[in-house]
Amino acid sequence: MTTKIIRTPVTCNVIEDLKVGDRIEIHGKIYTGRDAALPKLIKSIKNGEKLIDIEGSAIMHTAVSDAGISPTTSNKEEIEESIPFLSEVGVKIHIGKGGLGEETINALDKWGSIFVVTPPAAALLTSKVVSKQVAAFEEEGMEAIHELVVDGLPGIVAIAHGESIY
């Protein structure tokens, strides 16, 4: 099986060509967000603030610390509830781990976004980070929104076009 190379920002055509089970590598800028920051990000977008460039972006459900990055479970209430809205406003790839509910799967399909699972292997994932900086909500510490530049972040398409591996 070949690995598909994905460069951010991601276009609709790229998403249309991906299917459940595809192995991918992400290159370029991605954002991070977890339980504390994602609801704040949604509130800021609804208030008309443009803290980060969401269009065609990828968001990984992780904290960022000196120890590295590793996905958190994406079906936590604060995280999963953020996925439909963030997809609607332009996020194309949500990266995390675990299954998502039917309503979220339908929202991903409606807005042309996908969910990618990545191995919870901090050493591997951290080795793919070229640079990192806080992008929003610095007060949240390691759970702030970070902008990462990654070179070959691995993943498997878990949910796409209304289908799920779960």
PDB file of C-alpha atoms in Angstrom:
ATOM      1  CA  MET A   1       0.000   0.000   0.000  1.00  0.00           C
ATOM      2  CA  THR A   2       1.382   3.393  -0.922  1.00  0.00           C
ATOM      3  CA  THR A   3       1.413   6.393   1.342  1.00  0.00           C
ATOM      4  CA  LYS A   4      -0.265   9.518  -0.015  1.00  0.00           C
ATOM      5  CA  ILE A   5       1.545  12.802   0.538  1.00  0.00           C
ATOM      6  CA  ILE A   6      -0.723  15.610   1.766  1.00  0.00           C
ATOM      7  CA  ARG A   7       0.427  19.233   1.817  1.00  0.00           C
ATOM      8  CA  THR A   8      -1.337  21.931   3.783  1.00  0.00           C
ATOM      9  CA  PRO A   9      -3.416  23.927   3.181  1.00  0.00           C
ATOM     10  CA  VAL A  10      -5.567  21.095   1.844  1.00  0.00           C
ATOM     11  CA  THR A  11      -7.964  21.532  -1.069  1.00  0.00           C
ATOM     12  CA  CYS A  12     -11.345  19.876  -1.568  1.00  0.00           C
ATOM     13  CA  ASN A  13      -9.901  17.865  -4.470  1.00  0.00           C
ATOM     14  CA  VAL A  14      -7.323  16.273  -2.171  1.00  0.00           C
ATOM     15  CA  ILE A  15     -10.025  15.274   0.324  1.00  0.00           C
ATOM     16  CA  GLU A  16     -12.236  13.864  -2.445  1.00  0.00           C
ATOM     17  CA  ASP A  17      -9.409  11.538  -3.526  1.00  0.00           C
ATOM     18  CA  LEU A  18      -8.901  10.057  -0.049  1.00  0.00           C
ATOM     19  CA  LYS A  19     -10.763   7.036   1.281  1.00  0.00           C
ATOM     20  CA  VAL A  20     -11.015   5.171   4.556  1.00  0.00           C
ATOM     21  CA  GLY A  21      -7.895   3.118   5.129  1.00  0.00           C
ATOM     22  CA  ASP A  22      -5.546   5.326   3.089  1.00  0.00           C
ATOM     23  CA  ARG A  23      -2.147   5.875   4.668  1.00  0.00           C
ATOM     24  CA  ILE A  24      -1.064   9.497   4.516  1.00  0.00           C
ATOM     25  CA  GLU A  25       1.832  11.766   5.465  1.00  0.00           C
ATOM     26  CA  ILE A  26       1.097  15.403   6.198  1.00  0.00           C
ATOM     27  CA  HIS A  27       3.606  18.088   5.283  1.00  0.00           C
ATOM     28  CA  GLY A  28       3.273  21.771   6.147  1.00  0.00           C
ATOM     29  CA  LYS A  29       1.475  23.760   8.805  1.00  0.00           C
ATOM     30  CA  ILE A  30      -0.982  22.149  11.203  1.00  0.00           C
ATOM     31  CA  TYR A  31      -2.626  23.410  14.366  1.00  0.00           C
ATOM     32  CA  THR A  32      -3.144  21.700  17.701  1.00  0.00           C
ATOM     33  CA  GLY A  33      -6.088  21.883  20.048  1.00  0.00           C
ATOM     34  CA  ARG A  34      -7.645  19.998  22.928  1.00  0.00           C
ATOM     35  CA  ASP A  35     -10.424  20.236  25.497  1.00  0.00           C
ATOM     36  CA  ALA A  36      -9.527  23.713  26.799  1.00  0.00           C
ATOM     37  CA  ALA A  37      -8.663  25.548  23.571  1.00  0.00           C
ATOM     38  CA  LEU A  38     -11.076  24.213  20.947  1.00  0.00           C
ATOM     39  CA  PRO A  39     -14.237  25.670  22.557  1.00  0.00           C
ATOM     40  CA  LYS A  40     -12.383  28.998  22.904  1.00  0.00           C
ATOM     41  CA  LEU A  41     -11.393  28.863  19.236  1.00  0.00           C
ATOM     42  CA  ILE A  42     -15.017  28.324  18.200  1.00  0.00           C
ATOM     43  CA  LYS A  43     -16.163  31.226  20.377  1.00  0.00           C
ATOM     44  CA  SER A  44     -13.511  33.513  18.870  1.00  0.00           C
ATOM     45  CA  ILE A  45     -14.522  32.571  15.303  1.00  0.00           C
ATOM     46  CA  LYS A  46     -18.197  33.211  16.113  1.00  0.00           C
ATOM     47  CA  ASN A  47     -17.150  36.613  17.500  1.00  0.00           C
ATOM     48  CA  GLY A  48     -15.521  37.468  14.166  1.00  0.00           C
ATOM     49  CA  GLU A  49     -11.923  37.079  15.320  1.00  0.00           C
ATOM     50  CA  LYS A  50      -9.423  35.475  12.958  1.00  0.00           C
ATOM     51  CA  LEU A  51      -6.760  34.080  15.279  1.00  0.00           C
ATOM     52  CA  ILE A  52      -5.544  31.411  12.854  1.00  0.00           C
ATOM     53  CA  ASP A  53      -5.992  30.668   9.164  1.00  0.00           C
ATOM     54  CA  ILE A  54      -8.578  27.868   9.262  1.00  0.00           C
ATOM     55  CA  GLU A  55      -9.228  27.453   5.503  1.00  0.00           C
ATOM     56  CA  GLY A  56      -7.830  24.107   4.322  1.00  0.00           C
ATOM     57  CA  SER A  57      -6.171  23.480   7.665  1.00  0.00           C
ATOM     58  CA  ALA A  58      -5.475  20.403   9.733  1.00  0.00           C
ATOM     59  CA  ILE A  59      -6.005  20.337  13.505  1.00  0.00           C
ATOM     60  CA  MET A  60      -4.427  17.654  15.682  1.00  0.00           C
ATOM     61  CA  HIS A  61      -6.075  16.852  19.008  1.00  0.00           C
ATOM     62  CA  THR A  62      -2.999  17.095  21.193  1.00  0.00           C
ATOM     63  CA  ALA A  63      -1.179  19.211  23.720  1.00  0.00           C
ATOM     64  CA  VAL A  64       2.328  20.446  22.967  1.00  0.00           C
ATOM     65  CA  SER A  65       5.012  20.080  25.607  1.00  0.00           C
ATOM     66  CA  ASP A  66       8.761  19.638  25.811  1.00  0.00           C
ATOM     67  CA  ALA A  67       8.048  15.898  25.984  1.00  0.00           C
ATOM     68  CA  GLY A  68       6.457  16.054  22.528  1.00  0.00           C
ATOM     69  CA  ILE A  69       3.066  15.480  20.933  1.00  0.00           C
ATOM     70  CA  SER A  70       0.724  12.515  20.943  1.00  0.00           C
ATOM     71  CA  PRO A  71      -2.984  12.382  20.048  1.00  0.00           C
ATOM     72  CA  THR A  72      -5.648  12.543  22.702  1.00  0.00           C
ATOM     73  CA  THR A  73      -8.983  10.762  22.411  1.00  0.00           C
ATOM     74  CA  SER A  74     -11.097  12.744  19.967  1.00  0.00           C
ATOM     75  CA  ASN A  75     -14.511  11.661  21.225  1.00  0.00           C
ATOM     76  CA  LYS A  76     -14.171  13.698  24.413  1.00  0.00           C
ATOM     77  CA  GLU A  77     -17.189  15.998  24.534  1.00  0.00           C
ATOM     78  CA  GLU A  78     -15.309  19.308  24.109  1.00  0.00           C
ATOM     79  CA  ILE A  79     -13.275  17.948  21.194  1.00  0.00           C
ATOM     80  CA  GLU A  80     -15.911  16.002  19.268  1.00  0.00           C
ATOM     81  CA  GLU A  81     -18.417  18.850  19.599  1.00  0.00           C
ATOM     82  CA  SER A  82     -15.886  21.186  17.928  1.00  0.00           C
ATOM     83  CA  ILE A  83     -15.456  19.052  14.798  1.00  0.00           C
ATOM     84  CA  PRO A  84     -18.698  19.914  12.939  1.00  0.00           C
ATOM     85  CA  PHE A  85     -18.325  23.686  13.347  1.00  0.00           C
ATOM     86  CA  LEU A  86     -14.600  23.723  12.561  1.00  0.00           C
ATOM     87  CA  SER A  87     -15.270  21.627   9.452  1.00  0.00           C
ATOM     88  CA  GLU A  88     -17.946  24.066   8.356  1.00  0.00           C
ATOM     89  CA  VAL A  89     -15.544  27.020   8.625  1.00  0.00           C
ATOM     90  CA  GLY A  90     -12.729  25.340   6.700  1.00  0.00           C
ATOM     91  CA  VAL A  91     -10.800  22.691   8.649  1.00  0.00           C
ATOM     92  CA  LYS A  92     -10.267  19.788   6.241  1.00  0.00           C
ATOM     93  CA  ILE A  93      -8.380  17.295   8.419  1.00  0.00           C
ATOM     94  CA  HIS A  94      -9.010  16.484  12.087  1.00  0.00           C
ATOM     95  CA  ILE A  95      -6.260  14.300  13.582  1.00  0.00           C
ATOM     96  CA  GLY A  96      -6.643  12.268  16.756  1.00  0.00           C
ATOM     97  CA  LYS A  97      -7.536   8.810  17.960  1.00  0.00           C
ATOM     98  CA  GLY A  98     -10.672   6.802  18.643  1.00  0.00           C
ATOM     99  CA  GLY A  99     -14.069   6.479  17.015  1.00  0.00           C
ATOM    100  CA  LEU A 100     -16.509   9.343  16.523  1.00  0.00           C
ATOM    101  CA  GLY A 101     -20.301   9.417  16.684  1.00  0.00           C
ATOM    102  CA  GLU A 102     -22.676   9.160  13.732  1.00  0.00           C
ATOM    103  CA  GLU A 103     -23.619  12.843  13.914  1.00  0.00           C
ATOM    104  CA  THR A 104     -19.949  13.838  13.670  1.00  0.00           C
ATOM    105  CA  ILE A 105     -19.355  11.409  10.784  1.00  0.00           C
ATOM    106  CA  ASN A 106     -22.273  12.987   8.931  1.00  0.00           C
ATOM    107  CA  ALA A 107     -20.960  16.520   9.604  1.00  0.00           C
ATOM    108  CA  LEU A 108     -17.503  15.586   8.289  1.00  0.00           C
ATOM    109  CA  ASP A 109     -19.142  14.287   5.122  1.00  0.00           C
ATOM    110  CA  LYS A 110     -21.369  17.347   4.747  1.00  0.00           C
ATOM    111  CA  TRP A 111     -18.469  19.800   5.016  1.00  0.00           C
ATOM    112  CA  GLY A 112     -15.944  17.780   2.985  1.00  0.00           C
ATOM    113  CA  SER A 113     -13.591  17.028   5.874  1.00  0.00           C
ATOM    114  CA  ILE A 114     -11.956  13.840   7.146  1.00  0.00           C
ATOM    115  CA  PHE A 115     -10.755  12.307  10.402  1.00  0.00           C
ATOM    116  CA  VAL A 116      -7.281  10.823  10.529  1.00  0.00           C
ATOM    117  CA  VAL A 117      -5.911   8.601  13.276  1.00  0.00           C
ATOM    118  CA  THR A 118      -2.257   8.673  14.084  1.00  0.00           C
ATOM    119  CA  PRO A 119      -0.241   6.340  16.282  1.00  0.00           C
ATOM    120  CA  PRO A 120       0.013   7.465  19.921  1.00  0.00           C
ATOM    121  CA  ALA A 121       3.805   7.288  19.677  1.00  0.00           C
ATOM    122  CA  ALA A 122       5.175  10.594  20.967  1.00  0.00           C
ATOM    123  CA  ALA A 123       8.763   9.954  19.875  1.00  0.00           C
ATOM    124  CA  LEU A 124       7.724   9.220  16.273  1.00  0.00           C
ATOM    125  CA  LEU A 125       5.266  12.116  15.986  1.00  0.00           C
ATOM    126  CA  THR A 126       7.554  14.618  17.683  1.00  0.00           C
ATOM    127  CA  SER A 127      10.371  13.687  15.302  1.00  0.00           C
ATOM    128  CA  LYS A 128       8.163  14.993  12.464  1.00  0.00           C
ATOM    129  CA  VAL A 129       7.826  18.493  13.986  1.00  0.00           C
ATOM    130  CA  VAL A 130      10.118  20.997  12.280  1.00  0.00           C
ATOM    131  CA  SER A 131       8.976  24.042  14.278  1.00  0.00           C
ATOM    132  CA  LYS A 132       6.344  25.063  16.804  1.00  0.00           C
ATOM    133  CA  GLN A 133       4.907  28.282  18.160  1.00  0.00           C
ATOM    134  CA  VAL A 134       1.873  29.334  20.177  1.00  0.00           C
ATOM    135  CA  ALA A 135      -0.837  30.608  17.822  1.00  0.00           C
ATOM    136  CA  ALA A 136      -3.648  31.419  20.293  1.00  0.00           C
ATOM    137  CA  PHE A 137      -4.670  31.137  23.947  1.00  0.00           C
ATOM    138  CA  GLU A 138      -1.170  31.168  25.445  1.00  0.00           C
ATOM    139  CA  GLU A 139      -2.788  31.196  28.902  1.00  0.00           C
ATOM    140  CA  GLU A 140      -3.751  27.534  28.342  1.00  0.00           C
ATOM    141  CA  GLY A 141      -0.091  26.486  28.497  1.00  0.00           C
ATOM    142  CA  MET A 142       0.587  23.221  26.689  1.00  0.00           C
ATOM    143  CA  GLU A 143      -3.109  23.059  25.702  1.00  0.00           C
ATOM    144  CA  ALA A 144      -2.907  26.391  23.831  1.00  0.00           C
ATOM    145  CA  ILE A 145      -3.476  26.372  20.085  1.00  0.00           C
ATOM    146  CA  HIS A 146      -0.029  25.781  18.584  1.00  0.00           C
ATOM    147  CA  GLU A 147       1.074  26.129  14.999  1.00  0.00           C
ATOM    148  CA  LEU A 148       3.362  23.267  14.040  1.00  0.00           C
ATOM    149  CA  VAL A 149       5.258  22.811  10.827  1.00  0.00           C
ATOM    150  CA  VAL A 150       5.490  19.066  10.197  1.00  0.00           C
ATOM    151  CA  ASP A 151       7.402  16.991   7.703  1.00  0.00           C
ATOM    152  CA  GLY A 152       5.756  13.620   7.153  1.00  0.00           C
ATOM    153  CA  LEU A 153       3.326  13.323  10.072  1.00  0.00           C
ATOM    154  CA  PRO A 154       1.869   9.815   9.568  1.00  0.00           C
ATOM    155  CA  GLY A 155      -1.768   8.861   9.731  1.00  0.00           C
ATOM    156  CA  ILE A 156      -4.536   6.638   8.446  1.00  0.00           C
ATOM    157  CA  VAL A 157      -7.821   8.013   7.119  1.00  0.00           C
ATOM    158  CA  ALA A 158     -10.365   6.697   9.632  1.00  0.00           C
ATOM    159  CA  ILE A 159     -13.474   8.616   8.545  1.00  0.00           C
ATOM    160  CA  ALA A 160     -14.186   9.961   5.062  1.00  0.00           C
ATOM    161  CA  HIS A 161     -17.245  10.470   2.870  1.00  0.00           C
ATOM    162  CA  GLY A 162     -19.655   9.098   5.488  1.00  0.00           C
ATOM    163  CA  GLU A 163     -17.641   5.910   6.092  1.00  0.00           C
ATOM    164  CA  SER A 164     -15.702   4.933   9.204  1.00  0.00           C
ATOM    165  CA  ILE A 165     -13.228   2.207  10.088  1.00  0.00           C
ATOM    166  CA  TYR A 166     -14.919   1.952  13.504  1.00  0.00           C
TER     167      TYR A 166
END
